[in-house]
CSV table of C-alpha atoms in Angstrom, one decimal:
chain,number,residue,atom,x,y,z
R,1,MET,CA,39.4,55.6,-56.2
R,2,ALA,CA,37.7,56.3,-52.9
R,3,HIS,CA,35.0,53.8,-51.9
R,4,ALA,CA,31.9,54.1,-49.8
R,5,ARG,CA,29.6,51.7,-47.9
R,6,VAL,CA,26.1,52.9,-47.1
R,7,GLY,CA,23.8,51.0,-44.6
R,8,ILE,CA,20.2,51.8,-44.0
R,9,TRP,CA,19.0,50.8,-40.5
R,10,LYS,CA,15.6,50.5,-38.9
R,11,LEU,CA,15.4,51.1,-35.2
R,12,THR,CA,13.4,48.8,-33.0
R,13,ALA,CA,10.6,50.2,-30.9
R,14,GLY,CA,12.0,52.1,-27.9
R,15,SER,CA,15.5,52.6,-29.3
R,16,ASN,CA,17.0,56.0,-29.0
R,17,ARG,CA,19.0,57.4,-32.0
R,18,ASP,CA,21.0,59.8,-29.8
R,19,GLU,CA,22.1,56.8,-27.6
R,20,LEU,CA,23.1,54.8,-30.6
R,21,ALA,CA,25.1,57.7,-31.9
R,22,GLN,CA,26.9,58.1,-28.6
R,23,LEU,CA,27.5,54.3,-28.6
R,24,PHE,CA,29.1,54.5,-32.0
R,25,ARG,CA,31.2,57.5,-31.1
R,26,GLN,CA,32.6,55.7,-28.0
R,27,GLU,CA,32.9,52.1,-29.2
R,28,ILE,CA,33.0,52.0,-33.0
R,29,VAL,CA,34.6,55.2,-34.2
R,30,PRO,CA,37.9,54.4,-32.4
R,31,ASP,CA,38.0,51.0,-34.2
R,32,LEU,CA,37.3,52.6,-37.5
R,33,ARG,CA,40.1,55.1,-37.1
R,34,GLN,CA,42.5,52.3,-36.5
R,35,GLN,CA,41.7,50.7,-39.8
R,36,ALA,CA,44.0,51.5,-42.8
R,37,GLY,CA,42.4,53.9,-45.3
R,38,PHE,CA,39.5,55.2,-43.1
R,39,VAL,CA,38.4,58.6,-44.4
R,40,SER,CA,35.1,59.4,-42.6
R,41,TYR,CA,31.9,58.1,-41.0
R,42,LEU,CA,28.5,59.8,-41.2
R,43,ALA,CA,25.2,58.8,-39.5
R,44,VAL,CA,22.0,60.5,-40.4
R,45,GLY,CA,18.5,60.1,-38.8
R,46,SER,CA,15.6,59.8,-41.1
R,47,GLY,CA,11.9,59.8,-40.3
R,48,SER,CA,10.9,58.4,-37.0
R,49,ASP,CA,12.7,55.0,-37.0
R,50,GLN,CA,15.4,55.0,-39.6
R,51,ALA,CA,19.1,55.8,-39.7
R,52,ALA,CA,21.7,55.8,-42.5
R,53,GLY,CA,25.4,55.2,-42.0
R,54,VAL,CA,28.0,56.2,-44.6
R,55,GLN,CA,31.6,54.9,-44.4
R,56,THR,CA,34.2,56.3,-46.7
R,57,TRP,CA,37.5,54.5,-47.4
R,58,GLU,CA,40.5,55.2,-49.6
R,59,THR,CA,40.2,51.9,-51.5
R,60,PRO,CA,37.6,49.1,-51.9
R,61,GLU,CA,40.1,46.6,-50.5
R,62,GLN,CA,40.4,48.6,-47.3
R,63,ALA,CA,36.6,48.9,-47.0
R,64,VAL,CA,36.2,45.2,-47.3
R,65,GLN,CA,39.0,44.4,-44.9
R,66,ALA,CA,37.7,46.8,-42.3
R,67,GLY,CA,34.2,45.4,-42.6
R,68,ALA,CA,35.5,41.9,-41.9
R,69,GLN,CA,37.6,43.1,-38.9
R,70,ILE,CA,35.0,45.2,-37.1
R,71,GLY,CA,31.7,43.8,-38.4
R,72,ASP,CA,31.2,41.6,-35.3
R,73,HIS,CA,31.9,44.5,-33.0
R,74,VAL,CA,29.3,46.6,-34.7
R,75,ARG,CA,26.7,43.9,-34.6
R,76,GLN,CA,27.4,43.2,-30.9
R,77,ALA,CA,27.3,46.9,-30.0
R,78,ILE,CA,24.0,47.5,-31.8
R,79,GLY,CA,22.4,44.3,-30.5
R,80,GLU,CA,18.6,44.4,-30.9
R,81,ARG,CA,18.5,48.2,-31.1
R,82,ALA,CA,18.3,48.2,-34.9
R,83,THR,CA,18.2,45.9,-37.9
R,84,LEU,CA,20.0,46.4,-41.3
R,85,GLU,CA,17.4,47.0,-44.0
R,86,SER,CA,19.6,47.6,-47.1
R,87,TRP,CA,23.2,47.9,-48.0
R,88,PHE,CA,25.0,49.7,-50.9
R,89,HIS,CA,28.7,50.0,-51.7
R,90,GLY,CA,30.8,51.2,-54.6
R,91,PRO,CA,33.4,53.7,-55.9
R,92,ILE,CA,32.8,57.4,-55.4
R,93,ALA,CA,32.4,59.0,-58.8
R,94,ILE,CA,32.0,62.6,-57.6
R,95,ASP,CA,33.5,63.9,-54.4
R,96,ILE,CA,33.1,67.6,-53.4
R,97,SER,CA,34.4,68.5,-49.9
R,98,ARG,CA,34.1,72.2,-49.1
R,99,GLN,CA,34.2,72.0,-45.3
R,100,PRO,CA,35.3,69.4,-42.6
R,101,LEU,CA,32.5,66.8,-42.3
R,102,GLU,CA,32.2,67.7,-38.7
R,103,GLN,CA,30.5,70.9,-39.8
R,104,ALA,CA,27.5,69.0,-41.2
R,105,ARG,CA,24.2,69.3,-39.3
R,106,TYR,CA,21.8,68.1,-42.0
R,107,ALA,CA,22.1,65.5,-44.8
R,108,ARG,CA,20.2,64.1,-47.7
R,109,ILE,CA,20.7,60.7,-49.1
R,110,GLY,CA,19.1,59.6,-52.4
R,111,VAL,CA,19.1,56.1,-53.8
R,112,TRP,CA,18.5,56.1,-57.6
R,113,ASP,CA,17.9,53.4,-60.2
R,114,VAL,CA,20.0,54.0,-63.4
R,115,LEU,CA,17.4,53.5,-66.1
R,116,PRO,CA,18.0,51.2,-69.2
R,117,GLY,CA,20.0,53.0,-71.9
R,118,ALA,CA,21.5,55.5,-69.5
R,119,ASN,CA,25.2,56.1,-69.8
R,120,ARG,CA,26.9,56.4,-66.4
R,121,GLN,CA,30.0,58.1,-67.8
R,122,GLU,CA,28.0,60.6,-69.7
R,123,MET,CA,25.9,61.4,-66.6
R,124,THR,CA,29.1,61.9,-64.5
R,125,GLU,CA,30.6,64.2,-67.2
R,126,LYS,CA,27.4,66.3,-67.3
R,127,ALA,CA,27.4,66.6,-63.5
R,128,ARG,CA,31.0,67.7,-63.5
R,129,GLU,CA,30.4,70.3,-66.1
R,130,ALA,CA,27.3,71.8,-64.6
R,131,LEU,CA,26.3,70.4,-61.2
R,132,ILE,CA,29.6,70.8,-59.5
R,133,PRO,CA,30.0,74.5,-60.4
R,134,MET,CA,26.5,75.0,-59.2
R,135,LEU,CA,27.2,73.3,-55.9
R,136,GLY,CA,30.3,75.4,-55.7
R,137,GLN,CA,28.2,78.5,-55.3
R,138,ALA,CA,25.7,76.9,-52.9
R,139,THR,CA,25.8,78.5,-49.4
R,140,GLY,CA,26.2,76.1,-46.5
R,141,LEU,CA,27.4,73.0,-48.5
R,142,VAL,CA,29.7,70.8,-46.5
R,143,SER,CA,30.1,67.9,-49.0
R,144,TYR,CA,28.6,66.1,-52.0
R,145,ARG,CA,29.3,62.5,-53.0
R,146,ALA,CA,27.9,60.4,-55.8
R,147,ILE,CA,28.5,56.7,-55.2
R,148,GLU,CA,28.3,54.2,-58.1
R,149,GLY,CA,26.7,51.3,-56.3
R,150,VAL,CA,27.8,47.9,-57.6
R,151,GLU,CA,24.1,46.9,-57.2
R,152,GLY,CA,23.3,48.9,-60.3
R,153,ARG,CA,22.2,51.9,-58.3
R,154,LEU,CA,23.5,55.4,-57.7
R,155,VAL,CA,23.6,56.7,-54.2
R,156,VAL,CA,24.0,60.5,-53.7
R,157,VAL,CA,25.0,61.9,-50.2
R,158,HIS,CA,25.1,65.6,-49.6
R,159,CYS,CA,25.7,67.3,-46.3
R,160,TRP,CA,24.9,70.9,-45.2
R,161,GLU,CA,25.4,73.3,-42.4
R,162,SER,CA,21.7,73.4,-41.7
R,163,GLU,CA,18.3,72.1,-43.0
R,164,LYS,CA,17.6,75.6,-44.4
R,165,ALA,CA,20.8,75.6,-46.4
R,166,SER,CA,20.0,72.2,-47.8
R,167,GLU,CA,16.5,73.4,-48.9
R,168,GLN,CA,18.0,76.4,-50.6
R,169,GLY,CA,20.7,74.4,-52.3
R,170,MET,CA,18.2,71.8,-53.6
R,171,GLN,CA,16.1,74.5,-55.3
R,172,SER,CA,18.6,74.9,-58.1
R,173,THR,CA,20.2,71.5,-58.2
R,174,GLY,CA,16.9,69.7,-58.1
R,175,GLN,CA,15.7,71.6,-61.1
R,176,TRP,CA,18.9,70.8,-62.9
R,177,LEU,CA,18.5,67.1,-62.2
R,178,GLN,CA,14.9,67.1,-63.4
R,179,GLU,CA,15.7,68.9,-66.6
R,180,THR,CA,18.9,67.0,-67.4
R,181,LEU,CA,18.7,63.5,-66.0
R,182,ALA,CA,15.0,62.9,-65.7
R,183,ASN,CA,15.1,60.2,-68.4
R,184,GLN,CA,18.2,58.5,-67.0
R,185,LEU,CA,17.5,58.2,-63.3
R,186,ALA,CA,14.5,57.2,-61.1
R,187,LEU,CA,14.4,57.9,-57.4
R,188,VAL,CA,14.0,54.7,-55.3
R,189,ALA,CA,14.4,56.0,-51.8
R,190,ARG,CA,15.4,59.1,-49.9
R,191,TYR,CA,16.7,59.5,-46.4
R,192,ASP,CA,16.8,63.1,-45.1
R,193,GLY,CA,17.4,64.3,-41.6
R,194,SER,CA,19.7,65.7,-38.9
R,195,VAL,CA,23.3,64.4,-38.7
R,196,MET,CA,23.7,62.2,-35.7
R,197,LEU,CA,27.4,61.7,-36.0
R,198,ALA,CA,30.1,63.0,-38.4
R,199,VAL,CA,33.7,62.1,-37.9
R,200,SER,CA,36.8,62.1,-40.1
R,201,GLY,CA,39.8,59.8,-39.9
R,202,LYS,CA,42.0,62.5,-38.3
R,203,GLN,CA,42.3,62.2,-34.5
R,204,GLY,CA,41.0,65.0,-32.4
R,205,SER,CA,38.7,66.4,-35.1
């Protein structure tokens, strides 16, 4: 099962997100692409001083190995430009990819607490029965992933061609979530914003 690692970063005063994105594209992405099992990397700006990075790997073992191999390089490259606020990782329970990730211009990342008594398998089945077909009809969807964080939380990452497309898509899916899973999930944090960097494992994409 595919595995994802999600890091939430806070930029220090004076840091520039565009410069960080360019730094990652030039220095970190080539390293990522050399690691076995690399699928994609997504960086999203949120608010005035936050950024979220989402790494996707074919297996959890490959994700851990890559983190050990390039972790120091990432820390050295970022330096004092940003600090890691929180970190989530786990298997991807739902993965919808309708377009190449490079087409994404806007993304929404939600961190959810799974409430006591909630059944993760049941939630996933309900999503596959209703939410996935609904998203299949959404205009401008690039990808949708639900990550079962080992920290006991659910992280949902969905990417769109534009902010307008994301708003239109959320009108129907948001209502479904409220009506179907309101008693099973509680939103902890949300990171919405423009895509700073989106790359897949294929060279030249």
